[in-house]
XYZ file of C-alpha atoms in Angstrom:
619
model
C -18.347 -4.545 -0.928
C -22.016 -3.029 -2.013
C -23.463 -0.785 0.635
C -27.025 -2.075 -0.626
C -28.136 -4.436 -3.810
C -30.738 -2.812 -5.867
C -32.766 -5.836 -8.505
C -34.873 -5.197 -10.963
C -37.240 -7.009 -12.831
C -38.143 -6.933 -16.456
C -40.197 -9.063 -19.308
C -43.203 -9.449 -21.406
C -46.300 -8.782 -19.983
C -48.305 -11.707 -18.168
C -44.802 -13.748 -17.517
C -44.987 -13.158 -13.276
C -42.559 -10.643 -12.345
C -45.046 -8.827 -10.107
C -46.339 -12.520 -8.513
C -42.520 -13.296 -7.988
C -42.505 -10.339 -6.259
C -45.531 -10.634 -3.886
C -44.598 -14.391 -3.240
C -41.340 -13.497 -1.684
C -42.784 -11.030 0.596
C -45.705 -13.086 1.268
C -44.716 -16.101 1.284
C -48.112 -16.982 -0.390
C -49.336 -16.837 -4.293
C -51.387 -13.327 -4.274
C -55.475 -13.796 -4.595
C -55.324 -10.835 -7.170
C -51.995 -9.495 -8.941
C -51.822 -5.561 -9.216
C -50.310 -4.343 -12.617
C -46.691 -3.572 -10.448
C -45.663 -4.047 -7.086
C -44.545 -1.026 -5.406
C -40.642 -1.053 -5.080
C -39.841 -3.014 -1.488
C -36.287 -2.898 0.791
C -35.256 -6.357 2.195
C -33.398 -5.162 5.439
C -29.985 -6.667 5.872
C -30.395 -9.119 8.719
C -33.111 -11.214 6.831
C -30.696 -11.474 3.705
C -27.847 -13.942 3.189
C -25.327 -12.094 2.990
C -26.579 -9.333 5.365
C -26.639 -6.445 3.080
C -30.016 -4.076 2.650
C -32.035 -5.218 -0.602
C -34.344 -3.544 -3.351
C -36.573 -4.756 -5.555
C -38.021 -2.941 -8.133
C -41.057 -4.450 -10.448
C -41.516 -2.694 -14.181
C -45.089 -2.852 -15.624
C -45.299 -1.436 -19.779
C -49.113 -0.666 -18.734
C -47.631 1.626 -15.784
C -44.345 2.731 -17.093
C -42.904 4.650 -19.836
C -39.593 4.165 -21.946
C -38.260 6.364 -20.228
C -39.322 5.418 -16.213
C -38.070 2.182 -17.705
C -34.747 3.500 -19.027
C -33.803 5.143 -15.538
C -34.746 2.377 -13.375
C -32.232 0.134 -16.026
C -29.545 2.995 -15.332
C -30.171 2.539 -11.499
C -30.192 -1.283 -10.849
C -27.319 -3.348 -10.113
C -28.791 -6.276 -11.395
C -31.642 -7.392 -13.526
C -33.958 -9.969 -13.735
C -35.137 -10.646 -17.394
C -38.074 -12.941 -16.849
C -39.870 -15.602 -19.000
C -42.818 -18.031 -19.110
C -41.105 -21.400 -19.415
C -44.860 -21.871 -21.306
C -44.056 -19.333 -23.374
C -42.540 -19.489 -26.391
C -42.164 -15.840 -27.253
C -41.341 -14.312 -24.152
C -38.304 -16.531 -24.461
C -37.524 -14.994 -27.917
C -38.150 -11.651 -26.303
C -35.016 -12.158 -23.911
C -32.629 -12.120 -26.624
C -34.304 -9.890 -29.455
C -35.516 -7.066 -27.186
C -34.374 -7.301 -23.647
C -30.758 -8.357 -23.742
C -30.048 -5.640 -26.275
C -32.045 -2.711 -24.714
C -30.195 -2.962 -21.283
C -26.637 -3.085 -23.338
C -27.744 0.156 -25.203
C -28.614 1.632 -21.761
C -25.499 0.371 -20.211
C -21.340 1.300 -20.349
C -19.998 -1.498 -22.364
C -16.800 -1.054 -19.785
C -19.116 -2.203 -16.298
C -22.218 -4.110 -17.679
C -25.350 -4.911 -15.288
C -25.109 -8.586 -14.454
C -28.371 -10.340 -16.059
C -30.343 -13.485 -14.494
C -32.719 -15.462 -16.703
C -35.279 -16.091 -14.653
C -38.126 -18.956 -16.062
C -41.340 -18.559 -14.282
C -44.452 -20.572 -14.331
C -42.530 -24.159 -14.037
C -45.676 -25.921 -12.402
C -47.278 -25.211 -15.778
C -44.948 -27.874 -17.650
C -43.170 -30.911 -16.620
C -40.271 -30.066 -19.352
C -37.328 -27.460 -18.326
C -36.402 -24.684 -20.618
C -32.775 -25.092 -20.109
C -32.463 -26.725 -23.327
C -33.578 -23.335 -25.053
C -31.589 -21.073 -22.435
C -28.125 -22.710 -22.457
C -27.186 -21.650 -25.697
C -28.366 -17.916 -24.876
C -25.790 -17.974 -21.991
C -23.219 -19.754 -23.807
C -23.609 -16.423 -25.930
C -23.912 -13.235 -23.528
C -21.218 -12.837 -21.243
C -23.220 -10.944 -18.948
C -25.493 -13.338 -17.883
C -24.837 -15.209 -14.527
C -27.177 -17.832 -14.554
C -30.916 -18.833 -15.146
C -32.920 -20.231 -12.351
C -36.788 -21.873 -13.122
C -39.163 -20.953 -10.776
C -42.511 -20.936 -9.701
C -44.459 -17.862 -7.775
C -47.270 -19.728 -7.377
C -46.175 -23.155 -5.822
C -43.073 -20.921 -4.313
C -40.605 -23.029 -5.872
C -37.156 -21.573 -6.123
C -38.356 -18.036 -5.562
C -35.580 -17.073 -2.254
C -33.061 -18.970 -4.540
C -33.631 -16.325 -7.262
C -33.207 -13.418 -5.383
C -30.515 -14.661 -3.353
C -28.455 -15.311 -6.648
C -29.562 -11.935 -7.804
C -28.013 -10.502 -4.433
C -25.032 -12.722 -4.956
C -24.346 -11.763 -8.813
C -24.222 -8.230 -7.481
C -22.027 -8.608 -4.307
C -19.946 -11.965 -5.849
C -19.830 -11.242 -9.599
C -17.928 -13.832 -11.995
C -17.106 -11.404 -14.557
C -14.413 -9.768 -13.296
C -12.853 -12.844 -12.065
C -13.352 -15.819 -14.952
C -13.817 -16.769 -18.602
C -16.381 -18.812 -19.279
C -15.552 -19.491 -22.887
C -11.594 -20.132 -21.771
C -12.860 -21.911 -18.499
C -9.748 -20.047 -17.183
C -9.324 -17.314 -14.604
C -8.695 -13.682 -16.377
C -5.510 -11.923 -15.920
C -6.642 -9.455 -13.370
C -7.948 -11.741 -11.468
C -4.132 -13.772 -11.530
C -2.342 -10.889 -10.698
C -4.421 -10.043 -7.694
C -4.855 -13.688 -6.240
C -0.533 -14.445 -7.467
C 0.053 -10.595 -4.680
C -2.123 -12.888 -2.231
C -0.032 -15.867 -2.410
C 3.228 -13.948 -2.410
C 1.807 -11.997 1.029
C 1.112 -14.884 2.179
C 4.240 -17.118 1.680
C 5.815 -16.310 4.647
C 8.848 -17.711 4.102
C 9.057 -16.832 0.265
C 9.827 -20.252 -0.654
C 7.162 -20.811 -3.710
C 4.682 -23.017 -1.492
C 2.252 -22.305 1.036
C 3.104 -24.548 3.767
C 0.642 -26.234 6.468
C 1.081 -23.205 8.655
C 0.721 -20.659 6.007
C -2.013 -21.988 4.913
C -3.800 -22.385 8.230
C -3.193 -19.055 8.580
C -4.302 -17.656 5.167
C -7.694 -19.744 6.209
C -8.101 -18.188 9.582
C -7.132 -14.742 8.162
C -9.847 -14.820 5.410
C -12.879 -17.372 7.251
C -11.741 -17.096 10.845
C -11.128 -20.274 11.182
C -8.365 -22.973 10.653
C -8.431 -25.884 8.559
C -8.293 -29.522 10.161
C -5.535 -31.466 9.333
C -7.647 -33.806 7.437
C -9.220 -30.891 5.365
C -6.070 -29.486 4.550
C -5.305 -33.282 3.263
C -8.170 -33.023 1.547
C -7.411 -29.559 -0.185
C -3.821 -31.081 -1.450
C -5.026 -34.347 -2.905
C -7.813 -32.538 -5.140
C -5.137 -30.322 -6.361
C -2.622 -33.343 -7.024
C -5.609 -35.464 -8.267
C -6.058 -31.982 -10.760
C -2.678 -31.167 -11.621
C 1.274 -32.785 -11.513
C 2.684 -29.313 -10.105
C 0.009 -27.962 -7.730
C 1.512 -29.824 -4.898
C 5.344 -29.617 -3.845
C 6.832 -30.544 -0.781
C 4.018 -30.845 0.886
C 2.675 -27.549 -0.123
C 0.276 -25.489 -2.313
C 2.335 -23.869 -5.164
C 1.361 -20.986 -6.856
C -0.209 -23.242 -9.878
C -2.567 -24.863 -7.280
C -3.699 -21.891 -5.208
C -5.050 -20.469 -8.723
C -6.409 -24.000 -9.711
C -8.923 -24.024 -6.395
C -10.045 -20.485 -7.291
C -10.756 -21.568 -10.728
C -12.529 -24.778 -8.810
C -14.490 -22.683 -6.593
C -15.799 -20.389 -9.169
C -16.823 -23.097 -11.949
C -18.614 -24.913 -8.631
C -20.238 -21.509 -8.384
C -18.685 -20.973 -4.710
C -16.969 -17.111 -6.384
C -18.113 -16.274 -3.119
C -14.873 -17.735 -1.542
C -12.801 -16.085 -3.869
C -14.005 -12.862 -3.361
C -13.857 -13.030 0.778
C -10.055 -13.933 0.129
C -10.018 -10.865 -2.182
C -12.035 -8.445 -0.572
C -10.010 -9.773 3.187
C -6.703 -8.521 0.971
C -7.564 -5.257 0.035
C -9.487 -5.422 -3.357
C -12.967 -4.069 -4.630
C -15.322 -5.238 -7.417
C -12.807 -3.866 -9.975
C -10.051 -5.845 -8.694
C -8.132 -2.613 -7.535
C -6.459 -1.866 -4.050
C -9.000 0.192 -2.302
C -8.301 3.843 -1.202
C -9.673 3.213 2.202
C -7.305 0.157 2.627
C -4.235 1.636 1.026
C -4.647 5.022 2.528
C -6.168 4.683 6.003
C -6.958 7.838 8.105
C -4.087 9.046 10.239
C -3.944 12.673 12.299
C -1.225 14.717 11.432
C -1.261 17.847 13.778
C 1.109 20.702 12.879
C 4.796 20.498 14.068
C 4.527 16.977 14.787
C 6.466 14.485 12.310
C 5.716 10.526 11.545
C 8.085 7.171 12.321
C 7.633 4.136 12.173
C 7.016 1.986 15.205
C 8.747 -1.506 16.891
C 6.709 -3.412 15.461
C 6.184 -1.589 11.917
C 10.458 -2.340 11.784
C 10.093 -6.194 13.083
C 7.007 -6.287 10.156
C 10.308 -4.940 7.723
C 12.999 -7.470 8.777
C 10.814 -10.213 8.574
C 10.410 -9.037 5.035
C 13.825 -8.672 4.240
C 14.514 -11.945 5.688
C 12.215 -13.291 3.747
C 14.023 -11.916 0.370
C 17.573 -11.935 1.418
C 17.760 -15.463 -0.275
C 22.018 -15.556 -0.004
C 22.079 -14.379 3.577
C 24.695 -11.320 3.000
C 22.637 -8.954 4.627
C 22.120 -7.165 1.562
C 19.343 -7.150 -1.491
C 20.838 -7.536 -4.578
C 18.906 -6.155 -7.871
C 17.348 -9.459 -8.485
C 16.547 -9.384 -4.492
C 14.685 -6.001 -5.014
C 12.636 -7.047 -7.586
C 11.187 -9.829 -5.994
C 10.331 -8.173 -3.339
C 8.432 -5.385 -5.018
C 6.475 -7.891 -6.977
C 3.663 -7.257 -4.755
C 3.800 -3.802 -5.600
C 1.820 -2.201 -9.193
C 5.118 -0.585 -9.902
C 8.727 -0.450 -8.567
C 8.924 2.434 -5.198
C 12.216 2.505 -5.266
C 14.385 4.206 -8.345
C 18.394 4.216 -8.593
C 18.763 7.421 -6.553
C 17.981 5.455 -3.188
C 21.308 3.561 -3.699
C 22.754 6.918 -2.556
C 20.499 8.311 -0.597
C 21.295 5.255 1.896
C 24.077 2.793 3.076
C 25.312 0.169 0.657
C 27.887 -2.911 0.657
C 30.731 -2.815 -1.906
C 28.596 -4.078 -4.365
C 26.205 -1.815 -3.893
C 23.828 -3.051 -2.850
C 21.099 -1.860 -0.365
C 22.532 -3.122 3.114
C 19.797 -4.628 5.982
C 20.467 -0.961 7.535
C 20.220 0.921 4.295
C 16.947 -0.744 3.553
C 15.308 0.301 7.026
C 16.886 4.285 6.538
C 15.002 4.015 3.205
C 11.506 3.412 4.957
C 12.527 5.674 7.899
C 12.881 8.136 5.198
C 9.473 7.397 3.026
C 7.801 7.668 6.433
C 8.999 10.973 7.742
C 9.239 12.760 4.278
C 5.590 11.184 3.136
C 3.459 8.902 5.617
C 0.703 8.222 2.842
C 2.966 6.517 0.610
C 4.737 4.527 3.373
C 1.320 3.436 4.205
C 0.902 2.515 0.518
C 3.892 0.486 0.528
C 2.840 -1.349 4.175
C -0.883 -1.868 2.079
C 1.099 -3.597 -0.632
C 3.375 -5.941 1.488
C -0.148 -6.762 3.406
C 0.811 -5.156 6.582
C -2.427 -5.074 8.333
C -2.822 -8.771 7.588
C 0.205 -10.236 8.452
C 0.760 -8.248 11.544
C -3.421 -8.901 12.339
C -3.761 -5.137 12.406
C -6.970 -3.127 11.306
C -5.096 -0.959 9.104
C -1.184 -0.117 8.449
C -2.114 3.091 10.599
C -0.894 0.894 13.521
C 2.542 1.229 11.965
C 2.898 4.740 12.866
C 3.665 6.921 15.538
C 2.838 10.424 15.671
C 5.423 11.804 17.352
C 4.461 14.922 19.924
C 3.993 19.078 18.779
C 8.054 20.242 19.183
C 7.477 22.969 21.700
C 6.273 20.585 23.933
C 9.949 18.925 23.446
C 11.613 21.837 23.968
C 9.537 23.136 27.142
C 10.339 19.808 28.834
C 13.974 19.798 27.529
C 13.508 16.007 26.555
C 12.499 13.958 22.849
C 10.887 11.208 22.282
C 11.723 11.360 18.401
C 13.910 8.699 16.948
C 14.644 10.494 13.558
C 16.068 14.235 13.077
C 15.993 16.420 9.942
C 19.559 18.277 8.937
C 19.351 20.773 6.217
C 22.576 21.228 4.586
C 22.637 24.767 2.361
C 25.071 26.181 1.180
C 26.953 27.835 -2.788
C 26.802 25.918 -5.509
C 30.405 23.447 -5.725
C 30.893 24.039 -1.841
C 30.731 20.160 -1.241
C 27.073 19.634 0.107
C 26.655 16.546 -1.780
C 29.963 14.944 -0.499
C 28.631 15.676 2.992
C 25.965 13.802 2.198
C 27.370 10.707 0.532
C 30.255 10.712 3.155
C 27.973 10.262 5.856
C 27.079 6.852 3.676
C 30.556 6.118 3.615
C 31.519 7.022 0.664
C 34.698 9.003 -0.235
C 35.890 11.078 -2.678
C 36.508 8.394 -5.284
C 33.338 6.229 -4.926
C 31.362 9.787 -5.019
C 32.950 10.475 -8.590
C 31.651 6.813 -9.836
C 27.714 8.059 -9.263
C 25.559 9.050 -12.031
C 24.719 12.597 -12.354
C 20.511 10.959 -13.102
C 21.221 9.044 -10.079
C 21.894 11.741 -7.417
C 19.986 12.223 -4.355
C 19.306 15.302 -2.494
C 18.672 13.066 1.056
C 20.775 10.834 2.934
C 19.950 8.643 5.669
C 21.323 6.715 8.319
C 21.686 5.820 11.657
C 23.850 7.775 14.998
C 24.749 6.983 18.477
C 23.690 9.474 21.369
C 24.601 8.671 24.303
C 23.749 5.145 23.816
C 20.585 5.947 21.751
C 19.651 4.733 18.340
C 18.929 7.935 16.177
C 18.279 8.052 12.425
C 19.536 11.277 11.322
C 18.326 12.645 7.510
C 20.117 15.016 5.964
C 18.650 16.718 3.254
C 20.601 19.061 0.137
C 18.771 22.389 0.037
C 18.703 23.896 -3.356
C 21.425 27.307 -2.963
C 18.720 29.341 -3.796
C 18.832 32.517 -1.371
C 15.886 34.512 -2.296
C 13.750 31.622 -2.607
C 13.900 29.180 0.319
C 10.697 27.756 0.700
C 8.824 26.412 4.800
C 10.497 23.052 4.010
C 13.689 24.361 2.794
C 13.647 25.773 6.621
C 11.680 23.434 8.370
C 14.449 20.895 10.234
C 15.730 19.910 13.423
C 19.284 21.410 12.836
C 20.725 23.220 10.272
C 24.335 22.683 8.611
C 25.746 25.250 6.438
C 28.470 24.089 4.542
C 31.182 26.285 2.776
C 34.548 25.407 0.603
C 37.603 26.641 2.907
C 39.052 27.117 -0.699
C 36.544 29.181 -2.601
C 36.439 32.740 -1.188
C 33.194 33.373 -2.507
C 31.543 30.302 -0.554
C 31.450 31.792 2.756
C 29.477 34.607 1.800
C 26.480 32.594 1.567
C 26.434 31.031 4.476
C 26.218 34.069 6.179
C 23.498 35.869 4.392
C 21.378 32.696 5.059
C 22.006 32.158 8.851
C 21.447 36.452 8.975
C 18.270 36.064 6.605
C 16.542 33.322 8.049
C 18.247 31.289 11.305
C 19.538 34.613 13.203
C 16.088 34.531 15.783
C 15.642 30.676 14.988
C 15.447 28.521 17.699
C 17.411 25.704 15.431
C 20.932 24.950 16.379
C 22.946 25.719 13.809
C 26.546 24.065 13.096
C 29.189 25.668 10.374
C 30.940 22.959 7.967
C 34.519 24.372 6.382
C 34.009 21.576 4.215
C 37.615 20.320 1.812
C 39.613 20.884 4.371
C 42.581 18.506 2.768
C 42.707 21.665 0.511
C 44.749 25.254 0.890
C 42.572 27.723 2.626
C 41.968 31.551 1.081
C 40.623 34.244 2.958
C 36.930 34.686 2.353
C 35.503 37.800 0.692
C 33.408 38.674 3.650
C 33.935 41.464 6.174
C 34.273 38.538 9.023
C 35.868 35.725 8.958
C 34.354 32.309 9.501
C 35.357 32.065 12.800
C 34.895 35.300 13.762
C 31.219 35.381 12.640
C 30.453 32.487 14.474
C 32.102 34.346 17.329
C 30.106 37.028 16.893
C 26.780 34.904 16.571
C 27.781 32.216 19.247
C 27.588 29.271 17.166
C 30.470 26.696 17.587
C 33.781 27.166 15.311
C 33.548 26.307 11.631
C 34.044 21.942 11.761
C 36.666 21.246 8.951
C 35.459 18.163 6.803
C 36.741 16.183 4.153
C 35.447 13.140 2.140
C 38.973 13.047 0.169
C 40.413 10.345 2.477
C 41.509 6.971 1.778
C 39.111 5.201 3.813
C 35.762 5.611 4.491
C 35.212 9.335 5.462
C 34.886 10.131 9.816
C 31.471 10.338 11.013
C 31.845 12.310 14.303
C 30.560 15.169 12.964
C 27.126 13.313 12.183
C 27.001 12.650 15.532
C 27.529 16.223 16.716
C 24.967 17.301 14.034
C 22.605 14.239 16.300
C 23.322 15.888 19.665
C 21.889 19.343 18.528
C 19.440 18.488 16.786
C 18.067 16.175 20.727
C 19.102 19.024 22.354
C 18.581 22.327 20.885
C 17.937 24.115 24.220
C 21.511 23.417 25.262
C 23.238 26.460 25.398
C 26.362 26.620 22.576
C 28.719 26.829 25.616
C 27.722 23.730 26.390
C 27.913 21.841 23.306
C 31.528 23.314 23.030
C 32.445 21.530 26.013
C 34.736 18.814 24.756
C 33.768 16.372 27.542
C 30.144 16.982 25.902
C 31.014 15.695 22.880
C 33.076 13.013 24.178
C 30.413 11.280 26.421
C 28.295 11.905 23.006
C 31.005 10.373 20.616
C 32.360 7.581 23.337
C 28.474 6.167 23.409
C 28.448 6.653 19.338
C 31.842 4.440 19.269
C 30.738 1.535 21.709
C 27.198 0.940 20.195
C 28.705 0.979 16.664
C 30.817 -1.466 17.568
C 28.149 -3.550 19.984
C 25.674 -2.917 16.717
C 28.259 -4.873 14.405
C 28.520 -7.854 16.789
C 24.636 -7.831 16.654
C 24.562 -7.882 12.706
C 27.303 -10.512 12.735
C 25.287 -12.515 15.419
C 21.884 -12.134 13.106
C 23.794 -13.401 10.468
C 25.155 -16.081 11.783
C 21.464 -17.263 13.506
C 20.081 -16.940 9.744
């Protein structure tokens, strides 16, 4: 909303804008009338709607074309006032005035225009006869109100509907020659009743609405009033009302109500409460709110920002398979301007045979959106009406900054709940069936994915010791002279070669030599197709030997040319380091380490699948 409302007021000569003027301040008709008031401020708490106010007075005698021209430039709304006794300044509305502001204004954001008829305690007739049809024909005009500055009739009403066709304007939301709302002004309000709908069932329910109404006017409706609401919308229309709730068709018909009652004010505190300016767009300020990023430190989401995400899922996973289906995805980016999520993300995260995006898939993907770019995950949160639901002052609330690194690894302990694995390696060593195995996807279902819908990321979640961790692992480009602060910038590293290529190795070493020799990242060796004949590697060590040499654990064979779905242990291992990169490498060659690690992975996996099957059943 408006900072400040700046009026101006315009018209023939003699016709009272300057007596308007005086009476408002002074509650009085002036004694003697200068030729132009001198521009006055209205402070906010003596105004309506609590917003600063000023109004400028134009004089011809005073002013030139040009004085004129800038003040029309500067107002954000204008007064054109007539003598209701006047014959000709009425003409003078439409044949001069109405056309010189539109020449001095953008044809794309038009100063609203109030017809203002002074002197009424001159006539006993009303001039609305003569005025309807001129705002029947300009959009731009708001309304007309008849006055009087000198028996003080109707004067705070005019500038209070000045104020108000400034900070509530109908234009942007209704067509007065349709009498319908316009499209903009649907799409917004249709985002607000989808937020809203809690349980995504088409109607807004007692509860939902109650707290819609609280949400927007801090306060609930009684259950008489919300009686009330339903049987003007049934009395209105067969389909507002179903099941006892307000459908979609109804909520719009009470904003097109409201606004022909000229009440726009309610519409736009329900807009305005959701996110939306005078131009019916998302705000930057509510879709980007201010977070501190310091260096080193990386972004998650928080226990409630993930109980705000199943409660949307829920609320879309209309067959209960703990899965979104296409159809399930597009309703629930409806809210959105455009759809977040492309075809890649299908395999950058876990899917069901179908697949489709699992429950656990579908929080990796937001894990990931939040680590790799917290703006946009607080763009999505904006959308889905984060703030609101969850009573929050901003989606801000959904993060957690997590603390600088060194201090991690000078008290030996992390509070982090997602780690970064970058996987380099030659081109064709098998870095992108690392990543899709850790999905669990073999061999087989790797060959079925679109070469447009690869990902370079893959998400999901490990077991350590007992803990929760999302693990990312992200495809580095094999680019050796050219790896960028991000290419580097992880929690572990994983350098992957083909135990069948003897060129692969090669590169491996030159990167952990080039860049991860003096690096305080733990680094883990993949001898990835193992199921395959291995050739010496055209290197003066061998891969064992180098890691020897460099005290990094032996080379891990991998495969993803199995059967069933490919072993994950080595995801788990990649966990452990990345928690605990001060551990010495002796000690995360201790098999008993990696036991304890694994034996914790094995039990929660298999507590975490009763869980899911519990959740399933309870929905």
């Amino acid at each position: 909303m408006r900072k400040d409302v700046r009026i101006l007021l315009v018209g023939e000569p003699k016709v009272g804008k300057t007596s308007l003027i005086m009476s408002l301040v002074s509650e009085e008709f002036p004694d003697e009338v200068p030729l132009r008031a001198e521009e006055i401020t209205i402070p906010a708490d003596v105004t309506p709607e609590r917003v600063p106010t000023h109004i400028v007075d134009y004089s011809e005698a005073e002013q030139s074309d040009e004085q004129l021209y800038q003040e029309i430039s500067k107002a954000n709304v204008i007064c054109i006032v007539y003598s209701v006794n006047n014959k000709k300044s009425i003409e003078k509305v439409t044949s001069h005035w109405i056309p010189l502001i539109n020449d001095r204004t953008d044809k794309d954001s038009r100063v609203p225009l109030i017809l203002v008829g002074n002197k009424s305690d001159l006539v006993e007739h009303s001039s609305m006869e003569t005025i309807l049809p001129i705002m029947n024909q300009y959009q731009d005009i708001e309304t007309c109100v008849e006055c009087s500055a000198k028996n003080l009739k109707n004067i705070s009403e005019l500038f209070y509907y000045a104020q108000k066709a400034v900070l509530h304007p109908t234009g942007p939301l209704y067509c007065p020659e349709e009498k319908e709302l316009k499209p903009s002004c649907i799409k917004s309000l249709t985002r607000i009743f989808k937020v809203s709908d809690l349980d995504n069932d088409g109607i807004l329910n007692d509860n939902e609405l109650n707290f819609f109404q609280r949400t927007c006017f801090n306060t609930p409706l009684a259950p008489q009033a919300l009686e009330d609401v339903k049987n003007v919308v049934r009395r209105n229309m067969t389909d507002g009302v179903k099941d006892n709730g307000l459908s979609l068709k109804g909520f719009l018909f009470l904003h097109t109500l409201f606004i022909q009652r000229g009440r726009h004010e309610t519409t736009w505190t329900v807009l305005r409460r959701f996110g939306y300016d005078d131009d019916l767009e998302l705000t930057q300020e509510y879709l980007f709110p201010m977070i501190k990023m310091p260096p080193d430190c990386t972004t998650e989401l928080n226990h409630n920002a993930y109980l705000f995400l199943q409660s949307v899922f829920d609320k879309h996973d209309k067959d209960r398979d703990c899965a979104l289906s296409p159809e399930e995805v597009k309703d629930l980016f409806k809210v959105f301007p455009y759809m977040p999520w492309g075809p890649d993300v299908n395999h950058t995260v876990c899917t069901n045979e179908k697949g489709w995006i699992t429950y656990q898939g579908y929080l990796s993907q937001w894990t990931l959106t939040t680590y790799l770019d917290v703006q946009r995950s607080l763009e999505y949160l904006g959308y889905l009406g984060y703030s609101i639901i969850c009573e929050q002052e901003s989606q801000a609330a959904a993060i957690t900054v997590t603390r600088n690194k060194r201090i991690d690894l000078q008290k030996k302990q992390t509070q982090r709940s997602v780690f970064r694995c970058n996987v380099l390696g030659a081109r064709g060593s098998g870095k992108s069936g690392f990543l899709q195995a850790f999905l669990g996807k073999n061999l087989q279902g790797q060959r079925r994915i679109r070469e447009d819908h690869k990902s370079f990321y893959a998400i999901s979640t490990t077991y350590v010791y007992g803990q929760e961790k999302y693990l990312l692992l992200h495809e580095v480009m094999p680019d050796f002279d050219f790896l960028s602060e991000a290419d580097l910038a992880c929690d572990v590293v994983c350098l992957v070669y083909d135990i069948n290529n003897p060129r692969s190795f090669e590169y491996c070493a030159k990167v952990y030599k080039q860049y991860f020799i003096d690096s305080k990242t733990p680094c883990m060796v993949i001898a990835a197709k193992s199921d395959l004949h291995e050739v010496r590697q055209h290197y003066s060590l061998s891969p064992h030997e180098f890691c020897r040499k460099h005290k990094l654990h032996p080379p891990q064979p991998f495969t993803c040319s199995t059967t069933e779905a490919p072993n994950k242990d080595i995801y788990t291992r990649l966990t452990t380091m990345a928690m605990y990169p001060h551990m010495a490498q002796a000690d995360l060659k201790n098999s008993t380490f990696w036991l304890r690690a694994s034996v914790g992975a094995t039990v929660f996996a298999v507590l975490g699948f009763a869980m899911y099957r519990a959740l399933l059943k309870q929905r």
